[in-house]
């Protein structure tokens, strides 16, 4: 598909990227078959091919409307369409350019602006999120049921962190929401890695990856957070590996090169940092921990976040690892479909997110697992709201048997 973007993107790196992505699309529509929102509505404009057309028109200077914005807002950025596309169209790179381009031409209703500002004020800050959680728990009895359901279970007490094994040192992303809501994930990762002779430690100065701000239209703030993380990891810490237990954050950091492509001081550093980031399942596949006891509840289901499956392109890895440790992962139908979490999507598009979660939980519990294991804090929070069985991070399953 030929495309010529207009000002202010004409002649920029972002403009060239958008034109290249658009050129690769042959408009075959195969991607619609695996798009969760197209599956929900059957509307061409709620599928990738339609959204690509909407963005092409906008980038070529045609007028945009709230309708354009709505269909782009409904996209989960799950990237299932990329996995399906036979032409290798990097849809999310186009969306990351097209969505802000459209947003810049429209004013959202005040309710949307207020909700987005509130999410951005609370969630990228672990301390604020912890206060919000504490207040939520305190006032839980008088909260509306929908809000009360959003409160995650309290983190279990954790054993003291293992003594440094004196082995390979790896940086661990502490994150923001996860640090406040589920510190047990990184605690379990630290114990598991100690058993394979690696010392995981958060890097002072590193924090939120920037994904929440970016996906809510605050690209400059996301860039500021990315620069801060890059400085932390490439500075004094000289990290050789950055382990990220939230696949959503890892996938976003892998995109730092696009985010900072126009920044001469950080473009090359962003490429280096993106190469350092790894999901723990990649490390454990190379150096598997030794099981020392059988699982108490072997029958499980694995929910692969889209960011792990389509973003980091690591499908099947968790199931393989857990099966080798004695678990019995049950088959999950339509595993390629998003659960509806998608960062802040569950808050900004609650109807779509709720419908997708209901479908996902039905698929995950079809073979009566004792628990669901996932790899991303957003999926954990979203599925945990209504799941009939416990939802946990897969690294906890590894921790329990090694
Ligand atoms: S994105 Fe890929 S699958 Fe979808 S219409 Fe374009 S070429 Fe076809
Ligand atoms: S990223 Fe996901 S929701 Fe968005 S168009 Fe692609 S498949 Fe559909």
mmCIF file of C-alpha atoms and ligand atoms in Angstrom:
data_model
loop_
_atom_site.group_PDB
_atom_site.id
_atom_site.type_symbol
_atom_site.label_atom_id
_atom_site.label_comp_id
_atom_site.label_asym_id
_atom_site.label_seq_id
_atom_site.Cartn_x
_atom_site.Cartn_y
_atom_site.Cartn_z
ATOM 1 C CA UNK A 1 0.000 0.000 0.000
ATOM 2 C CA UNK A 2 1.662 3.286 -1.080
ATOM 3 C CA UNK A 3 1.532 6.116 1.436
ATOM 4 C CA UNK A 4 2.909 9.636 1.769
ATOM 5 C CA UNK A 5 2.632 11.093 5.229
ATOM 6 C CA UNK A 6 2.042 14.802 5.702
ATOM 7 C CA UNK A 7 3.387 17.434 8.082
ATOM 8 C CA UNK A 8 4.494 17.364 10.851
ATOM 9 C CA UNK A 9 5.674 13.773 10.268
ATOM 10 C CA UNK A 10 6.845 14.222 6.654
ATOM 11 C CA UNK A 11 10.602 13.807 6.469
ATOM 12 C CA UNK A 12 10.926 12.481 10.044
ATOM 13 C CA UNK A 13 12.105 9.081 11.260
ATOM 14 C CA UNK A 14 8.578 8.357 12.520
ATOM 15 C CA UNK A 15 7.123 9.354 9.147
ATOM 16 C CA UNK A 16 9.514 7.055 7.298
ATOM 17 C CA UNK A 17 8.683 4.206 9.696
ATOM 18 C CA UNK A 18 4.954 4.698 9.150
ATOM 19 C CA UNK A 19 5.386 4.734 5.354
ATOM 20 C CA UNK A 20 7.485 1.549 5.487
ATOM 21 C CA UNK A 21 4.898 -0.286 7.600
ATOM 22 C CA UNK A 22 2.068 0.870 5.334
ATOM 23 C CA UNK A 23 4.004 -0.207 2.236
ATOM 24 C CA UNK A 24 4.308 -3.750 3.618
ATOM 25 C CA UNK A 25 0.545 -4.189 3.995
ATOM 26 C CA UNK A 26 -1.120 -5.851 0.992
ATOM 27 C CA UNK A 27 -4.614 -5.424 2.427
ATOM 28 C CA UNK A 28 -5.353 -9.165 2.444
ATOM 29 C CA UNK A 29 -7.303 -9.051 5.722
ATOM 30 C CA UNK A 30 -5.910 -12.305 7.107
ATOM 31 C CA UNK A 31 -5.046 -10.456 10.310
ATOM 32 C CA UNK A 32 -8.749 -9.855 11.035
ATOM 33 C CA UNK A 33 -9.152 -13.564 11.776
ATOM 34 C CA UNK A 34 -7.102 -13.346 14.980
ATOM 35 C CA UNK A 35 -8.019 -9.844 16.149
ATOM 36 C CA UNK A 36 -9.926 -9.976 19.456
ATOM 37 C CA UNK A 37 -11.838 -6.743 18.870
ATOM 38 C CA UNK A 38 -12.850 -7.717 15.342
ATOM 39 C CA UNK A 39 -14.060 -11.001 16.821
ATOM 40 C CA UNK A 40 -16.194 -9.054 19.310
ATOM 41 C CA UNK A 41 -17.851 -6.565 16.963
ATOM 42 C CA UNK A 42 -17.343 -7.895 13.417
ATOM 43 C CA UNK A 43 -16.754 -4.278 12.361
ATOM 44 C CA UNK A 44 -13.968 -3.862 9.789
ATOM 45 C CA UNK A 45 -12.834 -0.722 11.618
ATOM 46 C CA UNK A 46 -12.344 -2.758 14.824
ATOM 47 C CA UNK A 47 -9.847 -4.988 13.035
ATOM 48 C CA UNK A 48 -6.228 -4.354 12.054
ATOM 49 C CA UNK A 49 -6.850 -3.886 8.342
ATOM 50 C CA UNK A 50 -9.484 -1.234 9.006
ATOM 51 C CA UNK A 51 -7.330 0.489 11.588
ATOM 52 C CA UNK A 52 -4.405 0.526 9.172
ATOM 53 C CA UNK A 53 -6.663 2.278 6.658
ATOM 54 C CA UNK A 54 -7.827 4.764 9.275
ATOM 55 C CA UNK A 55 -4.231 5.601 10.179
ATOM 56 C CA UNK A 56 -3.163 5.803 6.535
ATOM 57 C CA UNK A 57 -5.928 8.309 5.815
ATOM 58 C CA UNK A 58 -5.055 10.363 8.888
ATOM 59 C CA UNK A 59 -1.316 10.338 8.193
ATOM 60 C CA UNK A 60 -2.000 11.422 4.601
ATOM 61 C CA UNK A 61 -3.855 14.455 5.861
ATOM 62 C CA UNK A 62 -7.519 13.452 5.745
ATOM 63 C CA UNK A 63 -9.748 14.796 8.503
ATOM 64 C CA UNK A 64 -10.004 12.665 11.635
ATOM 65 C CA UNK A 65 -13.054 12.286 13.830
ATOM 66 C CA UNK A 66 -13.954 10.878 17.239
ATOM 67 C CA UNK A 67 -14.960 7.760 15.321
ATOM 68 C CA UNK A 68 -11.368 7.361 14.100
ATOM 69 C CA UNK A 69 -10.113 7.819 17.648
ATOM 70 C CA UNK A 70 -12.646 5.360 19.063
ATOM 71 C CA UNK A 71 -11.590 2.522 16.765
ATOM 72 C CA UNK A 72 -7.917 3.159 17.532
ATOM 73 C CA UNK A 73 -8.664 3.369 21.277
ATOM 74 C CA UNK A 74 -10.336 -0.035 21.086
ATOM 75 C CA UNK A 75 -7.136 -1.639 19.808
ATOM 76 C CA UNK A 76 -5.468 -3.640 22.601
ATOM 77 C CA UNK A 77 -1.992 -3.410 21.045
ATOM 78 C CA UNK A 78 -1.974 -7.178 21.576
ATOM 79 C CA UNK A 79 -0.108 -7.732 18.298
ATOM 80 C CA UNK A 80 -1.953 -10.957 17.460
ATOM 81 C CA UNK A 81 -2.342 -9.434 13.998
ATOM 82 C CA UNK A 82 1.444 -9.260 13.625
ATOM 83 C CA UNK A 83 1.833 -12.956 14.407
ATOM 84 C CA UNK A 84 -0.820 -13.772 11.784
ATOM 85 C CA UNK A 85 0.224 -11.357 9.047
ATOM 86 C CA UNK A 86 1.975 -13.188 6.164
ATOM 87 C CA UNK A 87 3.617 -9.958 4.988
ATOM 88 C CA UNK A 88 5.383 -9.157 8.253
ATOM 89 C CA UNK A 89 3.508 -5.884 8.847
ATOM 90 C CA UNK A 90 4.736 -4.374 12.115
ATOM 91 C CA UNK A 91 1.332 -3.042 13.053
ATOM 92 C CA UNK A 92 2.243 -1.794 16.534
ATOM 93 C CA UNK A 93 4.969 0.483 15.158
ATOM 94 C CA UNK A 94 2.366 2.135 12.949
ATOM 95 C CA UNK A 95 -0.119 2.365 15.818
ATOM 96 C CA UNK A 96 2.515 3.998 18.053
ATOM 97 C CA UNK A 97 2.796 6.736 15.423
ATOM 98 C CA UNK A 98 -0.783 6.912 14.160
ATOM 99 C CA UNK A 99 -2.569 7.006 17.503
ATOM 100 C CA UNK A 100 -0.752 10.082 18.888
ATOM 101 C CA UNK A 101 -1.063 11.724 15.458
ATOM 102 C CA UNK A 102 -4.846 11.356 15.639
ATOM 103 C CA UNK A 103 -5.007 12.283 19.338
ATOM 104 C CA UNK A 104 -3.139 15.535 18.679
ATOM 105 C CA UNK A 105 -5.966 16.719 16.406
ATOM 106 C CA UNK A 106 -8.865 16.037 18.769
ATOM 107 C CA UNK A 107 -9.937 16.963 22.272
ATOM 108 C CA UNK A 108 -11.250 14.115 24.372
ATOM 109 C CA UNK A 109 -14.349 14.618 26.543
ATOM 110 C CA UNK A 110 -13.421 15.724 30.066
ATOM 111 C CA UNK A 111 -14.351 12.370 31.634
ATOM 112 C CA UNK A 112 -11.847 10.546 29.429
ATOM 113 C CA UNK A 113 -9.195 13.153 30.104
ATOM 114 C CA UNK A 114 -9.777 12.952 33.859
ATOM 115 C CA UNK A 115 -9.640 9.144 33.930
ATOM 116 C CA UNK A 116 -6.462 9.085 31.876
ATOM 117 C CA UNK A 117 -4.834 11.754 34.043
ATOM 118 C CA UNK A 118 -5.758 9.835 37.198
ATOM 119 C CA UNK A 119 -4.342 6.554 35.856
ATOM 120 C CA UNK A 120 -1.146 8.349 34.861
ATOM 121 C CA UNK A 121 -0.874 10.071 38.236
ATOM 122 C CA UNK A 122 -1.235 6.860 40.244
ATOM 123 C CA UNK A 123 -0.059 3.779 38.421
ATOM 124 C CA UNK A 124 3.487 4.572 37.244
ATOM 125 C CA UNK A 125 4.443 5.422 40.848
ATOM 126 C CA UNK A 126 4.845 2.438 43.192
ATOM 127 C CA UNK A 127 4.440 4.635 46.294
ATOM 128 C CA UNK A 128 1.200 6.244 45.062
ATOM 129 C CA UNK A 129 -0.143 2.900 43.888
ATOM 130 C CA UNK A 130 0.634 1.414 47.320
ATOM 131 C CA UNK A 131 -1.292 4.254 49.014
ATOM 132 C CA UNK A 132 -4.228 3.795 46.631
ATOM 133 C CA UNK A 133 -4.242 0.062 47.403
ATOM 134 C CA UNK A 134 -4.103 0.661 51.159
ATOM 135 C CA UNK A 135 -6.973 3.155 50.950
ATOM 136 C CA UNK A 136 -8.949 0.774 48.751
ATOM 137 C CA UNK A 137 -8.545 -2.043 51.260
ATOM 138 C CA UNK A 138 -9.452 0.245 54.165
ATOM 139 C CA UNK A 139 -12.652 1.411 52.502
ATOM 140 C CA UNK A 140 -13.406 -1.880 50.740
ATOM 141 C CA UNK A 141 -16.674 -2.483 52.652
ATOM 142 C CA UNK A 142 -18.210 0.707 51.281
ATOM 143 C CA UNK A 143 -16.753 0.560 47.772
ATOM 144 C CA UNK A 144 -18.996 -0.351 44.818
ATOM 145 C CA UNK A 145 -18.619 -4.070 44.016
ATOM 146 C CA UNK A 146 -16.905 -3.353 40.665
ATOM 147 C CA UNK A 147 -14.188 -1.305 42.373
ATOM 148 C CA UNK A 148 -13.845 -3.740 45.271
ATOM 149 C CA UNK A 149 -13.233 -6.570 42.793
ATOM 150 C CA UNK A 150 -10.248 -4.647 41.431
ATOM 151 C CA UNK A 151 -8.376 -4.941 44.742
ATOM 152 C CA UNK A 152 -5.752 -7.676 44.378
ATOM 153 C CA UNK A 153 -5.170 -10.153 47.222
ATOM 154 C CA UNK A 154 -2.621 -9.024 49.806
ATOM 155 C CA UNK A 155 0.917 -10.144 49.018
ATOM 156 C CA UNK A 156 1.929 -13.185 51.079
ATOM 157 C CA UNK A 157 4.737 -12.688 53.627
ATOM 158 C CA UNK A 158 8.067 -13.316 51.976
ATOM 159 C CA UNK A 159 11.079 -15.147 53.377
ATOM 160 C CA UNK A 160 14.245 -13.051 53.645
ATOM 161 C CA UNK A 161 15.978 -12.521 50.303
ATOM 162 C CA UNK A 162 18.684 -15.116 49.655
ATOM 163 C CA UNK A 163 22.291 -14.173 50.361
ATOM 164 C CA UNK A 164 24.150 -13.193 47.165
ATOM 165 C CA UNK A 165 25.452 -16.375 45.567
ATOM 166 C CA UNK A 166 28.523 -14.531 44.319
ATOM 167 C CA UNK A 167 27.579 -15.633 40.814
ATOM 168 C CA UNK A 168 26.511 -13.786 37.713
ATOM 169 C CA UNK A 169 24.927 -10.432 38.604
ATOM 170 C CA UNK A 170 21.787 -9.416 36.753
ATOM 171 C CA UNK A 171 19.692 -6.267 37.028
ATOM 172 C CA UNK A 172 16.058 -6.796 37.996
ATOM 173 C CA UNK A 173 13.383 -4.311 36.967
ATOM 174 C CA UNK A 174 11.441 -3.432 40.124
ATOM 175 C CA UNK A 175 8.648 -1.808 38.102
ATOM 176 C CA UNK A 176 5.828 0.331 39.439
ATOM 177 C CA UNK A 177 2.414 -1.378 39.789
ATOM 178 C CA UNK A 178 4.015 -4.772 40.351
ATOM 179 C CA UNK A 179 6.334 -3.472 43.073
ATOM 180 C CA UNK A 180 3.297 -2.275 45.036
ATOM 181 C CA UNK A 181 0.693 -4.918 44.219
ATOM 182 C CA UNK A 182 2.702 -8.118 43.840
ATOM 183 C CA UNK A 183 6.193 -7.926 45.359
ATOM 184 C CA UNK A 184 6.049 -11.728 45.650
ATOM 185 C CA UNK A 185 6.826 -12.065 41.927
ATOM 186 C CA UNK A 186 10.282 -10.511 42.066
ATOM 187 C CA UNK A 187 10.959 -12.133 45.456
ATOM 188 C CA UNK A 188 10.289 -15.552 43.895
ATOM 189 C CA UNK A 189 12.455 -14.681 40.880
ATOM 190 C CA UNK A 190 15.322 -13.670 43.175
ATOM 191 C CA UNK A 191 15.146 -17.021 45.023
ATOM 192 C CA UNK A 192 14.917 -19.063 41.812
ATOM 193 C CA UNK A 193 17.826 -17.232 40.208
ATOM 194 C CA UNK A 194 19.937 -17.670 43.368
ATOM 195 C CA UNK A 195 19.438 -21.441 42.954
ATOM 196 C CA UNK A 196 20.960 -21.311 39.471
ATOM 197 C CA UNK A 197 23.845 -19.181 40.773
ATOM 198 C CA UNK A 198 22.684 -15.749 39.602
ATOM 199 C CA UNK A 199 22.198 -12.677 41.780
ATOM 200 C CA UNK A 200 19.216 -10.521 40.855
ATOM 201 C CA UNK A 201 19.121 -6.990 42.238
ATOM 202 C CA UNK A 202 17.121 -3.877 41.332
ATOM 203 C CA UNK A 203 19.220 -1.075 39.870
ATOM 204 C CA UNK A 204 19.062 2.191 41.833
ATOM 205 C CA UNK A 205 17.439 4.863 39.685
ATOM 206 C CA UNK A 206 15.540 2.478 37.403
ATOM 207 C CA UNK A 207 11.754 2.329 37.676
ATOM 208 C CA UNK A 208 8.591 2.403 35.594
ATOM 209 C CA UNK A 209 9.297 1.451 31.974
ATOM 210 C CA UNK A 210 7.038 4.229 30.628
ATOM 211 C CA UNK A 211 4.431 2.022 28.936
ATOM 212 C CA UNK A 212 1.468 3.391 30.889
ATOM 213 C CA UNK A 213 2.285 6.996 30.017
ATOM 214 C CA UNK A 214 3.003 6.152 26.400
ATOM 215 C CA UNK A 215 -0.229 4.270 25.835
ATOM 216 C CA UNK A 216 -2.201 7.101 27.414
ATOM 217 C CA UNK A 217 -0.777 9.661 25.019
ATOM 218 C CA UNK A 218 2.078 11.064 27.137
ATOM 219 C CA UNK A 219 4.992 10.102 24.909
ATOM 220 C CA UNK A 220 7.324 12.802 26.284
ATOM 221 C CA UNK A 221 6.916 11.493 29.830
ATOM 222 C CA UNK A 222 7.502 7.938 28.567
ATOM 223 C CA UNK A 223 10.712 9.123 26.895
ATOM 224 C CA UNK A 224 11.848 10.756 30.146
ATOM 225 C CA UNK A 225 11.317 7.480 32.019
ATOM 226 C CA UNK A 226 13.112 5.531 29.285
ATOM 227 C CA UNK A 227 16.122 7.869 29.475
ATOM 228 C CA UNK A 228 16.204 7.507 33.269
ATOM 229 C CA UNK A 229 16.229 3.695 32.987
ATOM 230 C CA UNK A 230 18.878 3.747 30.280
ATOM 231 C CA UNK A 231 21.092 6.000 32.419
ATOM 232 C CA UNK A 232 20.635 3.664 35.395
ATOM 233 C CA UNK A 233 21.433 0.450 33.517
ATOM 234 C CA UNK A 234 24.247 1.728 31.314
ATOM 235 C CA UNK A 235 25.712 4.030 33.962
ATOM 236 C CA UNK A 236 27.392 2.916 37.149
ATOM 237 C CA UNK A 237 25.496 -0.389 37.223
ATOM 238 C CA UNK A 238 26.871 -1.442 33.792
ATOM 239 C CA UNK A 239 24.156 -4.067 33.563
ATOM 240 C CA UNK A 240 24.850 -6.992 31.250
ATOM 241 C CA UNK A 241 21.361 -8.438 31.546
ATOM 242 C CA UNK A 242 18.118 -6.805 32.671
ATOM 243 C CA UNK A 243 15.611 -9.382 33.898
ATOM 244 C CA UNK A 244 12.001 -8.238 33.667
ATOM 245 C CA UNK A 245 9.289 -10.386 35.267
ATOM 246 C CA UNK A 246 6.447 -8.362 33.705
ATOM 247 C CA UNK A 247 6.299 -9.234 30.012
ATOM 248 C CA UNK A 248 4.435 -5.996 29.248
ATOM 249 C CA UNK A 249 7.342 -3.932 30.551
ATOM 250 C CA UNK A 250 9.898 -6.103 28.750
ATOM 251 C CA UNK A 251 8.082 -5.728 25.432
ATOM 252 C CA UNK A 252 7.900 -1.964 25.896
ATOM 253 C CA UNK A 253 11.620 -1.665 26.720
ATOM 254 C CA UNK A 254 12.337 -3.674 23.563
ATOM 255 C CA UNK A 255 10.661 -0.763 21.757
ATOM 256 C CA UNK A 256 12.901 1.929 23.301
ATOM 257 C CA UNK A 257 14.810 2.169 19.984
ATOM 258 C CA UNK A 258 11.639 3.428 18.253
ATOM 259 C CA UNK A 259 10.706 5.629 21.209
ATOM 260 C CA UNK A 260 14.089 7.380 21.218
ATOM 261 C CA UNK A 261 14.961 7.098 17.517
ATOM 262 C CA UNK A 262 14.925 10.875 17.060
ATOM 263 C CA UNK A 263 17.060 11.574 20.135
ATOM 264 C CA UNK A 264 20.715 11.647 19.036
ATOM 265 C CA UNK A 265 21.966 11.338 22.626
ATOM 266 C CA UNK A 266 19.942 8.194 23.385
ATOM 267 C CA UNK A 267 19.123 6.440 20.095
ATOM 268 C CA UNK A 268 22.151 4.157 20.183
ATOM 269 C CA UNK A 269 21.886 3.573 23.953
ATOM 270 C CA UNK A 270 18.245 2.577 23.499
ATOM 271 C CA UNK A 271 19.300 -0.126 21.039
ATOM 272 C CA UNK A 272 21.865 -1.427 23.541
ATOM 273 C CA UNK A 273 19.381 -1.508 26.414
ATOM 274 C CA UNK A 274 16.729 -3.235 24.311
ATOM 275 C CA UNK A 275 19.234 -6.014 23.677
ATOM 276 C CA UNK A 276 19.923 -6.433 27.417
ATOM 277 C CA UNK A 277 16.305 -7.038 28.372
ATOM 278 C CA UNK A 278 15.262 -10.616 28.927
ATOM 279 C CA UNK A 279 12.283 -12.486 30.263
ATOM 280 C CA UNK A 280 13.218 -14.897 33.084
ATOM 281 C CA UNK A 281 11.887 -17.819 31.057
ATOM 282 C CA UNK A 282 14.695 -17.274 28.532
ATOM 283 C CA UNK A 283 17.361 -17.509 31.247
ATOM 284 C CA UNK A 284 15.758 -20.549 32.885
ATOM 285 C CA UNK A 285 15.438 -22.347 29.536
ATOM 286 C CA UNK A 286 19.215 -22.109 29.202
ATOM 287 C CA UNK A 287 19.964 -22.878 32.857
ATOM 288 C CA UNK A 288 17.027 -24.882 34.211
ATOM 289 C CA UNK A 289 16.657 -25.072 37.992
ATOM 290 C CA UNK A 290 16.610 -28.566 39.502
ATOM 291 C CA UNK A 291 13.235 -29.747 40.876
ATOM 292 C CA UNK A 292 13.504 -30.969 44.478
ATOM 293 C CA UNK A 293 9.853 -31.817 45.134
ATOM 294 C CA UNK A 294 6.734 -32.532 43.052
ATOM 295 C CA UNK A 295 4.128 -29.783 42.672
ATOM 296 C CA UNK A 296 1.386 -29.844 45.319
ATOM 297 C CA UNK A 297 -1.192 -29.017 42.619
ATOM 298 C CA UNK A 298 0.240 -30.166 39.278
ATOM 299 C CA UNK A 299 -2.858 -29.522 37.155
ATOM 300 C CA UNK A 300 -2.523 -25.935 35.934
ATOM 301 C CA UNK A 301 -3.379 -23.612 33.055
ATOM 302 C CA UNK A 302 -0.927 -21.121 31.607
ATOM 303 C CA UNK A 303 -2.159 -17.769 30.354
ATOM 304 C CA UNK A 304 0.478 -16.421 27.987
ATOM 305 C CA UNK A 305 0.256 -12.625 27.901
ATOM 306 C CA UNK A 306 0.169 -11.166 24.387
ATOM 307 C CA UNK A 307 3.320 -9.251 25.250
ATOM 308 C CA UNK A 308 5.100 -12.571 25.814
ATOM 309 C CA UNK A 309 3.550 -14.459 22.903
ATOM 310 C CA UNK A 310 3.263 -11.810 20.179
ATOM 311 C CA UNK A 311 5.547 -9.077 21.558
ATOM 312 C CA UNK A 312 8.607 -10.966 22.851
ATOM 313 C CA UNK A 313 7.802 -13.923 20.565
ATOM 314 C CA UNK A 314 8.261 -16.559 23.258
ATOM 315 C CA UNK A 315 5.207 -18.791 22.750
ATOM 316 C CA UNK A 316 5.091 -22.098 24.610
ATOM 317 C CA UNK A 317 8.178 -21.411 26.735
ATOM 318 C CA UNK A 318 6.454 -21.250 30.117
ATOM 319 C CA UNK A 319 4.493 -24.445 29.537
ATOM 320 C CA UNK A 320 7.642 -26.281 28.447
ATOM 321 C CA UNK A 321 9.548 -25.139 31.525
ATOM 322 C CA UNK A 322 6.749 -25.931 33.983
ATOM 323 C CA UNK A 323 6.093 -29.334 32.384
ATOM 324 C CA UNK A 324 9.782 -30.204 32.835
ATOM 325 C CA UNK A 325 9.379 -29.376 36.533
ATOM 326 C CA UNK A 326 6.468 -31.791 37.003
ATOM 327 C CA UNK A 327 3.447 -29.568 36.288
ATOM 328 C CA UNK A 328 0.702 -30.659 33.936
ATOM 329 C CA UNK A 329 -0.291 -27.610 31.853
ATOM 330 C CA UNK A 330 -3.755 -28.174 30.426
ATOM 331 C CA UNK A 331 -4.624 -27.254 26.831
ATOM 332 C CA UNK A 332 -5.979 -23.723 26.420
ATOM 333 C CA UNK A 333 -8.152 -22.981 23.402
ATOM 334 C CA UNK A 334 -7.641 -19.706 21.538
ATOM 335 C CA UNK A 335 -4.430 -19.065 23.473
ATOM 336 C CA UNK A 336 -3.536 -16.354 20.936
ATOM 337 C CA UNK A 337 -6.424 -14.126 22.083
ATOM 338 C CA UNK A 338 -5.888 -11.277 24.549
ATOM 339 C CA UNK A 339 -7.460 -11.441 28.033
ATOM 340 C CA UNK A 340 -8.490 -7.778 27.774
ATOM 341 C CA UNK A 341 -6.015 -6.395 30.283
ATOM 342 C CA UNK A 342 -3.665 -4.559 27.889
ATOM 343 C CA UNK A 343 -2.179 -2.099 30.364
ATOM 344 C CA UNK A 344 -4.742 0.564 31.178
ATOM 345 C CA UNK A 345 -7.214 -0.802 28.577
ATOM 346 C CA UNK A 346 -9.154 -2.634 31.303
ATOM 347 C CA UNK A 347 -9.893 0.778 32.835
ATOM 348 C CA UNK A 348 -10.448 2.816 29.666
ATOM 349 C CA UNK A 349 -12.437 0.176 27.714
ATOM 350 C CA UNK A 350 -14.149 -1.814 30.486
ATOM 351 C CA UNK A 351 -16.857 -3.393 28.308
ATOM 352 C CA UNK A 352 -14.479 -4.885 25.759
ATOM 353 C CA UNK A 353 -12.030 -5.838 28.515
ATOM 354 C CA UNK A 354 -14.762 -7.597 30.506
ATOM 355 C CA UNK A 355 -16.046 -9.539 27.485
ATOM 356 C CA UNK A 356 -12.544 -10.668 26.539
ATOM 357 C CA UNK A 357 -11.800 -11.707 30.132
ATOM 358 C CA UNK A 358 -14.973 -13.813 30.327
ATOM 359 C CA UNK A 359 -13.973 -15.652 27.119
ATOM 360 C CA UNK A 360 -10.403 -16.084 28.338
ATOM 361 C CA UNK A 361 -11.366 -17.443 31.751
ATOM 362 C CA UNK A 362 -13.811 -19.884 30.141
ATOM 363 C CA UNK A 363 -10.970 -21.170 27.947
ATOM 364 C CA UNK A 364 -8.446 -21.282 30.806
ATOM 365 C CA UNK A 365 -10.707 -23.226 33.167
ATOM 366 C CA UNK A 366 -12.126 -25.676 30.612
ATOM 367 C CA UNK A 367 -9.939 -28.529 31.943
ATOM 368 C CA UNK A 368 -10.363 -27.729 35.650
ATOM 369 C CA UNK A 369 -6.898 -26.437 36.573
ATOM 370 C CA UNK A 370 -6.056 -25.827 40.240
ATOM 371 C CA UNK A 371 -4.492 -22.476 39.334
ATOM 372 C CA UNK A 372 -3.746 -20.179 36.404
ATOM 373 C CA UNK A 373 -0.181 -19.007 35.872
ATOM 374 C CA UNK A 374 0.661 -15.916 33.856
ATOM 375 C CA UNK A 375 3.642 -13.645 33.166
ATOM 376 C CA UNK A 376 2.425 -10.077 33.401
ATOM 377 C CA UNK A 377 1.127 -7.955 36.251
ATOM 378 C CA UNK A 378 -1.698 -6.491 34.151
ATOM 379 C CA UNK A 379 -3.085 -9.927 33.203
ATOM 380 C CA UNK A 380 -2.693 -11.049 36.828
ATOM 381 C CA UNK A 381 -4.745 -8.125 38.104
ATOM 382 C CA UNK A 382 -7.372 -8.321 35.371
ATOM 383 C CA UNK A 383 -7.948 -12.092 35.399
ATOM 384 C CA UNK A 384 -7.733 -12.217 39.196
ATOM 385 C CA UNK A 385 -10.795 -9.958 39.494
ATOM 386 C CA UNK A 386 -13.197 -12.723 38.474
ATOM 387 C CA UNK A 387 -11.172 -15.930 38.133
ATOM 388 C CA UNK A 388 -12.690 -18.940 39.927
ATOM 389 C CA UNK A 389 -9.206 -20.301 40.756
ATOM 390 C CA UNK A 390 -6.061 -18.520 42.012
ATOM 391 C CA UNK A 391 -4.074 -16.556 39.430
ATOM 392 C CA UNK A 392 -0.316 -16.402 40.019
ATOM 393 C CA UNK A 393 2.973 -15.631 38.280
ATOM 394 C CA UNK A 394 4.653 -18.673 36.747
ATOM 395 C CA UNK A 395 7.927 -17.903 38.551
ATOM 396 C CA UNK A 396 6.108 -18.713 41.813
ATOM 397 C CA UNK A 397 5.354 -22.182 40.431
ATOM 398 C CA UNK A 398 9.057 -22.644 39.701
ATOM 399 C CA UNK A 399 9.966 -21.348 43.181
ATOM 400 C CA UNK A 400 7.699 -23.908 44.849
ATOM 401 C CA UNK A 401 9.350 -26.980 43.368
ATOM 402 C CA UNK A 402 13.041 -26.008 43.114
HETATM 403 S S1 LIG B 1 -1.604 -6.289 8.094
HETATM 404 FE FE1 LIG B 1 -0.901 -8.151 7.044
HETATM 405 S S2 LIG B 1 -2.592 -9.605 7.233
HETATM 406 FE FE2 LIG B 1 -3.415 -7.549 7.694
HETATM 407 S S3 LIG B 1 -4.201 -6.789 5.765
HETATM 408 FE FE3 LIG B 1 -2.092 -6.021 5.914
HETATM 409 S S4 LIG B 1 -0.842 -7.599 4.887
HETATM 410 FE FE4 LIG B 1 -2.857 -8.531 5.264
HETATM 411 S S1 LIG B 2 -3.096 -5.233 18.035
HETATM 412 FE FE1 LIG B 2 -4.665 -6.754 18.660
HETATM 413 S S2 LIG B 2 -6.556 -5.568 18.947
HETATM 414 FE FE2 LIG B 2 -5.123 -4.239 17.805
HETATM 415 S S3 LIG B 2 -5.623 -4.600 15.659
HETATM 416 FE FE3 LIG B 2 -3.967 -6.041 16.152
HETATM 417 S S4 LIG B 2 -5.005 -7.949 16.772
HETATM 418 FE FE4 LIG B 2 -6.557 -6.292 16.809
#
